Coordinates of C-alpha atoms and ligand atoms in Angstrom, one line a residue:
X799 CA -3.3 24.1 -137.7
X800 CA -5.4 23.3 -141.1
X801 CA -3.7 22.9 -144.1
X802 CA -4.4 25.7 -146.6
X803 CA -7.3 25.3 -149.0
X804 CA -5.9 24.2 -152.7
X805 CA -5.8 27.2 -155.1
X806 CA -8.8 26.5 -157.6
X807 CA -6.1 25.7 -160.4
X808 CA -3.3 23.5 -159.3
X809 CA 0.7 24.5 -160.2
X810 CA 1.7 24.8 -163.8
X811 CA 4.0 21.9 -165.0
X812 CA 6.5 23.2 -167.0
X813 CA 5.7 22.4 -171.4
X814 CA 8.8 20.5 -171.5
X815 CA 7.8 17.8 -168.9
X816 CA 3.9 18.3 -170.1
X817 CA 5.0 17.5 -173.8
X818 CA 7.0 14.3 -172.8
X819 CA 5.0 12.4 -175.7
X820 CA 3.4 8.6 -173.8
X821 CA 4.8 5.8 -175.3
X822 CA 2.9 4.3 -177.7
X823 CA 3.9 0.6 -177.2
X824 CA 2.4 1.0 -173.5
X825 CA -0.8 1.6 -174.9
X826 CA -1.2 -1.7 -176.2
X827 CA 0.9 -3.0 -173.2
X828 CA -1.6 -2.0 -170.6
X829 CA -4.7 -3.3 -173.1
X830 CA -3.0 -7.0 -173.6
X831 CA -1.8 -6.7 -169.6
X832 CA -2.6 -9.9 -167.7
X833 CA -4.7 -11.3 -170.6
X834 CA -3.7 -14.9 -171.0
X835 CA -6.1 -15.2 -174.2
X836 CA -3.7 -12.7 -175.6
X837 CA -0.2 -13.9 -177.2
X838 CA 2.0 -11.6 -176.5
X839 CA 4.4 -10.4 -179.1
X840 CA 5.1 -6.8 -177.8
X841 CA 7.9 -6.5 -175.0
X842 CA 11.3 -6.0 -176.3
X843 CA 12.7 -7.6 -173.3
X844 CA 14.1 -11.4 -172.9
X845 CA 12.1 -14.2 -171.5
X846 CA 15.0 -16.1 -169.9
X847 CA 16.0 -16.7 -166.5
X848 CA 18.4 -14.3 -165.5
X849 CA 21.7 -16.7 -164.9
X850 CA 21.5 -18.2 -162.0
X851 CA 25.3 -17.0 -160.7
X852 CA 24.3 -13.6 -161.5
X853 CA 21.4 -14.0 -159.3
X854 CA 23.8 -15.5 -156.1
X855 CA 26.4 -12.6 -156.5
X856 CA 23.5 -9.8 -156.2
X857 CA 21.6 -11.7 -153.2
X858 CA 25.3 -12.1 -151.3
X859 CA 25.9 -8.2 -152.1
X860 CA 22.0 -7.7 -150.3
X861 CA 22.9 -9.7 -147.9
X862 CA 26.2 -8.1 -147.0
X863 CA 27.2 -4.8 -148.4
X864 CA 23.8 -3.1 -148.9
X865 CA 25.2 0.4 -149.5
X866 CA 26.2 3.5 -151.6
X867 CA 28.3 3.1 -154.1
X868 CA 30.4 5.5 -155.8
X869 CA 28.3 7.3 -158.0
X870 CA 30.1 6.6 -161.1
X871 CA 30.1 2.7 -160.4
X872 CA 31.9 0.4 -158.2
X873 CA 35.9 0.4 -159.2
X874 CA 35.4 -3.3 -159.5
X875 CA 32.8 -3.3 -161.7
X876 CA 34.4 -0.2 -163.7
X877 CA 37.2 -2.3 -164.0
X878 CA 35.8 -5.1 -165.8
X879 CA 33.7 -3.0 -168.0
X880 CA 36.6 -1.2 -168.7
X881 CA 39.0 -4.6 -169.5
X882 CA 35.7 -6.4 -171.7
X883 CA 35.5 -2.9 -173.7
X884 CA 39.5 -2.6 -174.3
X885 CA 39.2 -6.7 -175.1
X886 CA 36.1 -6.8 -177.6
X887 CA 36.8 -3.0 -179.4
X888 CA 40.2 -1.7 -178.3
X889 CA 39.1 0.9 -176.5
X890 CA 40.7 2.1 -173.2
X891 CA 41.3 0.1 -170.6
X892 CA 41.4 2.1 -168.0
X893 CA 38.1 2.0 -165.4
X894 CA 38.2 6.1 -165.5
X895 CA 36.9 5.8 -169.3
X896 CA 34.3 4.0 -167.9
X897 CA 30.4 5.5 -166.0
X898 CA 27.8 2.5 -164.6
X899 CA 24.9 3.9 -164.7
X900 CA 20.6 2.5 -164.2
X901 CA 20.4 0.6 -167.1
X902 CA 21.4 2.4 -170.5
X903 CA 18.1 4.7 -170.6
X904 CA 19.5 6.6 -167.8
X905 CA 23.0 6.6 -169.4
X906 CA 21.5 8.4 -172.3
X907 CA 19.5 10.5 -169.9
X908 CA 22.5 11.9 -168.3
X909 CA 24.6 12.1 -171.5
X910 CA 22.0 14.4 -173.2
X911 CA 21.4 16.3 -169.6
X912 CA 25.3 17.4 -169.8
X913 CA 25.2 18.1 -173.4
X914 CA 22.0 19.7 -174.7
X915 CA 20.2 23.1 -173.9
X916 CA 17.1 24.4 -174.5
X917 CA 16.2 24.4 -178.1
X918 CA 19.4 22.5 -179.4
X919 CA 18.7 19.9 -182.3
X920 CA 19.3 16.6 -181.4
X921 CA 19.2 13.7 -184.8
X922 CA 17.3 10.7 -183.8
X923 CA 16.3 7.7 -186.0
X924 CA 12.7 7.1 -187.5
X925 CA 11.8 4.7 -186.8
X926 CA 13.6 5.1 -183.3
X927 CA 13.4 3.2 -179.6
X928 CA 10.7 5.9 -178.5
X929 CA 12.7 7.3 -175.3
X930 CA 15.4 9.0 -177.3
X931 CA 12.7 12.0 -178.2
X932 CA 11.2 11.7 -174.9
X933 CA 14.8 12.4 -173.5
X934 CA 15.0 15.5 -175.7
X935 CA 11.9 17.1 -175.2
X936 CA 12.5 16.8 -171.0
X937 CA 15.2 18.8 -171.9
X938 CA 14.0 21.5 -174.0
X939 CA 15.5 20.5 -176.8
X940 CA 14.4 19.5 -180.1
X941 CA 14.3 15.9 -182.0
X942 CA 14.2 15.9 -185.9
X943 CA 14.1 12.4 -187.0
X944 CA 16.2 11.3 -189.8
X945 CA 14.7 8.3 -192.2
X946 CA 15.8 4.6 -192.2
X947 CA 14.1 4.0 -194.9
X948 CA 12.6 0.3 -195.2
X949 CA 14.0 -0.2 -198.7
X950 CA 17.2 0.6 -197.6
X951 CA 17.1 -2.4 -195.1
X952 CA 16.1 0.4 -192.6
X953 CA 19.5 1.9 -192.7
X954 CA 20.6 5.7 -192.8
X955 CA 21.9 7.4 -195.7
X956 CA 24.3 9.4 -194.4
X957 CA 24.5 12.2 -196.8
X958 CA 20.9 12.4 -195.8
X959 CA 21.6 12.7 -191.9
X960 CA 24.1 15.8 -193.0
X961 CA 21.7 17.4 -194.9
X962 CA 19.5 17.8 -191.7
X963 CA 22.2 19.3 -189.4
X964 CA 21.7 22.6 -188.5
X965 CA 23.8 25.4 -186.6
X966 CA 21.8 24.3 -183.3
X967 CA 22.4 20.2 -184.4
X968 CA 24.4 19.2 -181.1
X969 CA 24.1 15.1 -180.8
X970 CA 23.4 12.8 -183.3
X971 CA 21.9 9.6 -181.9
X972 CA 22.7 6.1 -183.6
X973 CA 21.6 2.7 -182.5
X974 CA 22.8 -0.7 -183.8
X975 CA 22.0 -3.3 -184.1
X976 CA 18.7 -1.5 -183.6
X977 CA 15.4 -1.6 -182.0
X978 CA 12.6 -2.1 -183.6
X979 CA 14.4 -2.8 -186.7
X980 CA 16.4 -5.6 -186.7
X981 CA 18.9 -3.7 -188.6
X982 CA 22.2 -4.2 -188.1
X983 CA 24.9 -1.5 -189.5
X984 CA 27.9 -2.2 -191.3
X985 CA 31.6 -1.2 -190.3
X986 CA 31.5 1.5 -192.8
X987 CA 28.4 3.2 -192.2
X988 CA 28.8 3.4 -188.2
X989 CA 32.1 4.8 -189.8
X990 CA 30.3 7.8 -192.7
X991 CA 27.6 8.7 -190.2
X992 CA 30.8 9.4 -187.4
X993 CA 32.2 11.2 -190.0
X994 CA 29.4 13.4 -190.8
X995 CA 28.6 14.3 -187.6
X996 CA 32.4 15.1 -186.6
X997 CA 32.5 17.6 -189.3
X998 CA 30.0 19.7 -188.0
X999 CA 31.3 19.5 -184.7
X1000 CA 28.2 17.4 -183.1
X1001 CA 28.7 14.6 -180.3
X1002 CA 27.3 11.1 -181.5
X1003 CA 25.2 9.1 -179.0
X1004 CA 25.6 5.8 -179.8
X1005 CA 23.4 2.9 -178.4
X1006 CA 24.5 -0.1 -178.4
X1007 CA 22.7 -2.3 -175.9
X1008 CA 21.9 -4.7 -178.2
X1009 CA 26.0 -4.8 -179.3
X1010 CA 26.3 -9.2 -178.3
X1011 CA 22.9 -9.9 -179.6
X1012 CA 23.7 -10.1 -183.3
X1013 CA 23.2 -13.1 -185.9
X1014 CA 24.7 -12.2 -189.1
X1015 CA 27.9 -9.8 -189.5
X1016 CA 29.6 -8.2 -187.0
X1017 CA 29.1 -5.3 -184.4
X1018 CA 31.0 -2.1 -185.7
X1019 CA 31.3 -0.2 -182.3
X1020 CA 30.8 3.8 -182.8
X1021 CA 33.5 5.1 -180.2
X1022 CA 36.8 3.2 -181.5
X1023 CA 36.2 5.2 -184.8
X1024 CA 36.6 8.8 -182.8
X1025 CA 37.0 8.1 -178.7
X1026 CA 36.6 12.3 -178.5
X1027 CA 34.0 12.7 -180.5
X1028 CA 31.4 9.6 -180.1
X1029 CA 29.7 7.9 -176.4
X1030 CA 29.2 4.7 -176.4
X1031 CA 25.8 3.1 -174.2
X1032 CA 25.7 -0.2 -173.6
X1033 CA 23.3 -2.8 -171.1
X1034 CA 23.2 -5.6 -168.7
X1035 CA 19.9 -5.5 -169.5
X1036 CA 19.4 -7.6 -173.1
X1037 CA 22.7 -9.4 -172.8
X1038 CA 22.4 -11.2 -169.6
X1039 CA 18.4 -11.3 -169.7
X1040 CA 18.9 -8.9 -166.1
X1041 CA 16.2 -6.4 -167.5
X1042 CA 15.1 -5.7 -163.9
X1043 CA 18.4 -5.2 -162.6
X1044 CA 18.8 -1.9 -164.1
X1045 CA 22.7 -1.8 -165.1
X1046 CA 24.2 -0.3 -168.3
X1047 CA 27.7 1.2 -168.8
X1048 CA 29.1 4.1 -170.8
X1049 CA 32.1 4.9 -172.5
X1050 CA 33.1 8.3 -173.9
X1051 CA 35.3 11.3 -174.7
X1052 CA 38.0 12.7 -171.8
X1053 CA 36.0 16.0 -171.8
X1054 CA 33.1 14.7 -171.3
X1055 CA 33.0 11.9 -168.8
X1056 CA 33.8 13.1 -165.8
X1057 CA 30.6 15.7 -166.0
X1058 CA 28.5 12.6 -167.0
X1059 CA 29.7 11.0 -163.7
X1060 CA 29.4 14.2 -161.8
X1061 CA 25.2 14.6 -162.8
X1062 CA 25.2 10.9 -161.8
X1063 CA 25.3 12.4 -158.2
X1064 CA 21.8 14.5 -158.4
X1065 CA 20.7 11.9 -160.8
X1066 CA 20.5 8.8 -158.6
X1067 CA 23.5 9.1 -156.1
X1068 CA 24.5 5.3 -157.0
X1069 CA 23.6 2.3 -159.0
X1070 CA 22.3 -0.5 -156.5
X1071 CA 25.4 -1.9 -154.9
X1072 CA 23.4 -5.2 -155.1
X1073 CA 22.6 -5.1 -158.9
X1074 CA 26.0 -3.9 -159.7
X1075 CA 27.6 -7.3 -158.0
X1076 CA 25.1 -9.0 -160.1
X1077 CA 26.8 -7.3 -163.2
X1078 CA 30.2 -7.8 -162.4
X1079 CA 29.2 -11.7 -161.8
X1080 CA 27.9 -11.8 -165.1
X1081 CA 31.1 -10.2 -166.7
X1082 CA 33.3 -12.6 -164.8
X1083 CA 31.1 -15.7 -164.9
X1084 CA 30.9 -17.9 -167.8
X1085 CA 29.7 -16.2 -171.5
X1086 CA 27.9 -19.3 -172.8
X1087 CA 25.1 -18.2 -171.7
X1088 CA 24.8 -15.6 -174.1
X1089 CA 25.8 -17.8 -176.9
X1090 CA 23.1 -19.9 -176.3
X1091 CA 20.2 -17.0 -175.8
X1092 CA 21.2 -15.5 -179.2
X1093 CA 21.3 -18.9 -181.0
X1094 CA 17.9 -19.3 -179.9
X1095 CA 17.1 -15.7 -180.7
X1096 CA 18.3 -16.6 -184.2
X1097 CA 16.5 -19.8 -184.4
X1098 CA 13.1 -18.3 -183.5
X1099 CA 13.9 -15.4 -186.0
X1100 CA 14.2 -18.2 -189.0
X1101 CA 11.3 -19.8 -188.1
X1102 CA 9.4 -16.4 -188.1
X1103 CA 11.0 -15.1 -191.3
X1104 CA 10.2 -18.8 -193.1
X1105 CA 6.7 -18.9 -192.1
X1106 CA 6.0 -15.4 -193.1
X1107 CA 7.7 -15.8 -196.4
X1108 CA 5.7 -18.8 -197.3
X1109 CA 2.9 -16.6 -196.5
X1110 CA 3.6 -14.5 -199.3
X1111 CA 4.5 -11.3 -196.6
X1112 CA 7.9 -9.7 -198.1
X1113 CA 10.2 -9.1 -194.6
X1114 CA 13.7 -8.3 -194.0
X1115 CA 15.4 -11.2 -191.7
X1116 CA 16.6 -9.2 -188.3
X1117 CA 20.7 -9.8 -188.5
X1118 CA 20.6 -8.3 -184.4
X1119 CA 18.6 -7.6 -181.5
X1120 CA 15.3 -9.4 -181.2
X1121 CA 12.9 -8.1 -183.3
X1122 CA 11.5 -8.1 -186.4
X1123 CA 9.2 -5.4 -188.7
X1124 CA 6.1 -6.8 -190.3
X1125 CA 4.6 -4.9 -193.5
X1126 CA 1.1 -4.1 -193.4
X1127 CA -0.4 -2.7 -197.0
X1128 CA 0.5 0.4 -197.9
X1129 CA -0.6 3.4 -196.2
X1130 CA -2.5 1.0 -192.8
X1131 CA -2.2 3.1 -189.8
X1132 CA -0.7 0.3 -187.5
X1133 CA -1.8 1.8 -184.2
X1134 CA -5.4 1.2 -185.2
X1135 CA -4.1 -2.1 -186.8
X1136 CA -2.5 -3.5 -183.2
X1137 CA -5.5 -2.2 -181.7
X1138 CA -7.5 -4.8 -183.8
X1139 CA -4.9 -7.1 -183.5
X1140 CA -5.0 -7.7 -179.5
X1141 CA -9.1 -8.2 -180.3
X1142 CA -8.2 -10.6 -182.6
X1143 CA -5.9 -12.4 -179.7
X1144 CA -2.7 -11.2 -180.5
X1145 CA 0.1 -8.3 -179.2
X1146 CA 2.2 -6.2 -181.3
X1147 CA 4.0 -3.1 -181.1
X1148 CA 2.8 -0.7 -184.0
X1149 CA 5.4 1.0 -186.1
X1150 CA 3.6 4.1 -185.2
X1151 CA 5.3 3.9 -181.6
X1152 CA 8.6 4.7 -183.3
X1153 CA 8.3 7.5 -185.3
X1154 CA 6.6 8.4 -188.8
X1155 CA 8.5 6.1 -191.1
X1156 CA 7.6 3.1 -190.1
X1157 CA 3.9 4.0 -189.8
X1158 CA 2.8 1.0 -191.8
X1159 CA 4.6 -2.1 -189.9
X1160 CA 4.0 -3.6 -187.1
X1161 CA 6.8 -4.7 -184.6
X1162 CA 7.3 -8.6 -183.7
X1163 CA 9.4 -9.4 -180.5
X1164 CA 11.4 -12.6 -181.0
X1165 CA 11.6 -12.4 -177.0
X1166 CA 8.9 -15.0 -176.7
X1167 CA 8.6 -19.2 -177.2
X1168 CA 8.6 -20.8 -180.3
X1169 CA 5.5 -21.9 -179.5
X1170 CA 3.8 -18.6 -179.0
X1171 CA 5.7 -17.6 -182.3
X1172 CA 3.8 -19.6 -184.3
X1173 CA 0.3 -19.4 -182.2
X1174 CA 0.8 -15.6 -182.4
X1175 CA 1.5 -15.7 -186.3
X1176 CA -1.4 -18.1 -187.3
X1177 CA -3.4 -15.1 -185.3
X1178 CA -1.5 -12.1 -187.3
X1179 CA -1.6 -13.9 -190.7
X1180 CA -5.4 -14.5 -190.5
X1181 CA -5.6 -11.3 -189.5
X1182 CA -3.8 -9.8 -192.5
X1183 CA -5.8 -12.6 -195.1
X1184 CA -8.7 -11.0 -193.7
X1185 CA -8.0 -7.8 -194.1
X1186 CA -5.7 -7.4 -197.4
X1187 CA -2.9 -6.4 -195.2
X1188 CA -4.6 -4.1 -192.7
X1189 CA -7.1 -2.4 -195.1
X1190 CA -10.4 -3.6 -194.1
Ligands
PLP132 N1 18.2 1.3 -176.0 C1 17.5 0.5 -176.7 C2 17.6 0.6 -178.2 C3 16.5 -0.3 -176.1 O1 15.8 -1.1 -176.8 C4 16.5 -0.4 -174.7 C5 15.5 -1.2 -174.0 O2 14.5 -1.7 -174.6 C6 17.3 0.4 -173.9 C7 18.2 1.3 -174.6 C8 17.3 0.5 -172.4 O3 18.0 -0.5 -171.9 P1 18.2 -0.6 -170.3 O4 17.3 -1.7 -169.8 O5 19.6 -0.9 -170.1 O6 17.8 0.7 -169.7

C-alpha cells in the first residue's frame, strides 16, 4: 500500500509550543561552536572533571542494575537527599518530602505542569535563567518579569514583586544565588519576598541549584521559611560538575509533592538508575571536592573583578554561582555587542538572553581557566576601548 500523499499544509503546532521563545545564549553558542580561535566565556556550566567516585558508582550501576527506577527517585538516593536537606536547612528528613527528578530544569518543569493553567501569571526575574519563561509559555501561562535592578546589586525589591501580582498570579519564581547575576540574596529578603507572595496565596518556586556554590555570605534557603507554601529545586548538576548526568532534587509542600511525583510518571517514567547511583556517590563520598571547585570559582572571580576594575569598568563582584555581569555603555544592545564580540575572538552571553533589564551587559562565565580569563578579557576590554563601551 502507498502511503498517503502529504496535505499541501502540514498539522498546526499548537501557539503555546510555537511561541516557546529560542534561547538567546544558543545563538552565540552555535556561532562560537568548535571554533578554537574563539575563547569561550559563554556556558554556564563547570569545566571540571566530574569526581572520579561518582564516575565508578554510575558505571557499576550500568554495569549491574540497568533499570527503572521508581519514578520519584530511588529510596536510597531519596534518602540521602532527604538527611543532607534536614542536615544543611532543617528541613524534613523524611525521603517522602523528597522528588529526584532530570536535572533541576525538569523539576521546575513538572512543578509548574502541576500548578499552572492556561493563562495564570507566573513572576519571574529580569534578568532571569531563560528557561523559566520558556516553561510558562509551554504551558499557556503567562511570565511578567519583575526587575532586579543593577543598582540594587541586581536584587528584588519586594514591595515591587507585590505590586505586580494579580488575581491570576499563581507562582512566584526566585533563584539565588542567581544566574546570570552573581547575586546572592540575603536571609531577610528570601524571607520579605516568601512573605509577599504567601499573602496573596501564590506558590514560590525557588531555584537553588547554585545553593553550595557561594563565596561571600550565606545561602538563605526559601522552603525552611514556609515548607507549605514554597518548593525548593536544587542540582547535581553545578555542585558536583555532573552537568551531563542530569540529576536534581526537589523539596516541597505535603499537598503538593505527591502530584509532582505522580506527573513524573508521563514525564520521564524514571531518572537513569545509572546517573542516580552516580548522585548518591557524590552525596556519600567525600565534600572536598566542592570546597575546592568553589575556591577556585572565587579565585578566578577576583582576578576577573581586579582586572576589570583597573580597567576603569564599574562591576559588582559575584558573591555565588559562577558568573559575572559586565556593563556595556548605556543603552548598547548586547546581542549585537556579543555578536561582534565572537568576531573579535571572544564568547559571551548577552544580557539580552535574560530578559529586558539587563539589556546592556554582557554575561561572563567564571566556568573557564584562569588563563582563558585573562586571554578572553584582553579580547573584551580592547573591544570595549575601541568602542566606548559598545557604542561604535
Ligand atoms: N537553574 C538555573 C538557575 C541554572 O542556571 C541551571 C543550569 O544552568 C538550571 C537550573 C538547570 O540545572 P540542571 O542541570 O540541574 O537541569
Amino acid at each position: 500500500m502507498s502511503a498517503p500523499a502529504p496535505s499541501a499544509s502540514p498539522p498546526r503546532i499548537p501557539a503555546r509550543a510555537a511561541s516557546v521563545p529560542g534561547s538567546g545564549i544558543r545563538e552565540i553558542v552555535m556561532l562560537a561552536y568548535g571554533r578554537e580561535d574563539v575563547v569561550h566565556l559563554e556556558i554556564g556550566e563547570p569545566d571540571f572533571p566530574t569526581p572520579a567516585h561518582v564516575v565508578a558508582a554510575g558505571d557499576l550501576a550500568l554495569a549491574t542494575r540497568n533499570r527503572y527506577t521508581p519514578s520519584a527517585g530511588t529510596p536510597s538516593l531519596r534518602a540521602a537527599v532527604a538527611e543532607r536537606l534536614h542536615r544543611h536547612y532543617g528541613l524534613s528528613d523524611d525521603p517522602e518530602s523528597v522528588v529526584v527528578s532530570q536535572g533541576a530544569v525538569q523539576g521546575l518543569a513538572a512543578v509548574m505542569a502541576v500548578l499552572l493553567e492556561p493563562g495564570d501569571e507566573v513572576l519571574v526575574p529580569d534578568p532571569a535563567w531563560p528557561n523559566y519563561e520558556m516553561q510558562a509559555v509551554l504551558l499557556g501561562a503567562r511570565p511578567v518579569r519583575y526587575p532586579l535592578r543593577p543598582e540594587r546589586g541586581f536584587r528584588p525589591d519586594p514591595a515591587e514583586v507585590a505590586s505586580l501580582i494579580t488575581d491570576r498570579t499563581r507562582v512566584l519564581v526566585i533563584n539565588s544565588p542567581s544566574n546570570p547575576t552573581g547575586a546572592v540574596l540575603e536571609p531577610a529578603l528570601v524571607r520579605a519576598l516568601v512573605e509577599a507572595a504567601v499573602e496573596r496565596d501564590l506558590v514560590v518556586v525557588s531555584d537553588e541549584v547554585y545553593d553550595q556554590v557561594v563565596f561571600d555570605g550565606v545561602h538563605a534557603n526559601a522552603a525552611a521559611t514556609a515548607p507549605e507554601s514554597v518548593v525548593s529545586v536544587f542540582s547535581f548538576s553545578k555542585t558536583y560538575a555532573m552537568t551531563g548526568s542530569r540529576v536534581g532534587y526537589l523539596t516541597g509542600p505535603s499537598w503538593l509533592l505527591p502530584t509532582v511525583a505522580r506527573v513524573q510518571e508521563p514525564l520521564l517514567s524514571s531518572v537513569s538508575a545509572a546517573s542516580q547511583a552516580s548522585a548518591l556517590a557524590a552525596l556519600e563520598g567525600p565534600q572536598d571536592v566542592v570546597g575546592l571547585m568553589v575556591d577556585t570559582y572565587r579565585e578566578r572571580r577576583d582576578l576577573v573583578v581586579d582586572r576589570l576594575r583597573s580597567a576603569g569598568l564599574e562591576v559588582d563582584a559575584p558573591a555565588g554561582a559562577f558568573y559575572l555581569m559586565l556593563p556595556l555603555a548605556d543603552g548598547v544592545d548586547s546581542r549585537l555587542a556579543a555578536l561582534d564580540l565572537v568576531r573579535r575572538g571572544v564568547a559571551l552571553a548577552p544580557g539580552t538572553a535574560f530578559g529586558d533589564v539587563a539589556r546592556s551587559h554582557l554575561r561572563l562565565s567564571l566556568a573557564s581557566s584562569a588563563q582563558q580569563l585573562s586571554a578572553g578579557l584582553d579580547r573584551f576590554l580592547d573591544w570595549y576601548g575601541a568602542t566606548s563601551g559598545g557604542k561604535r
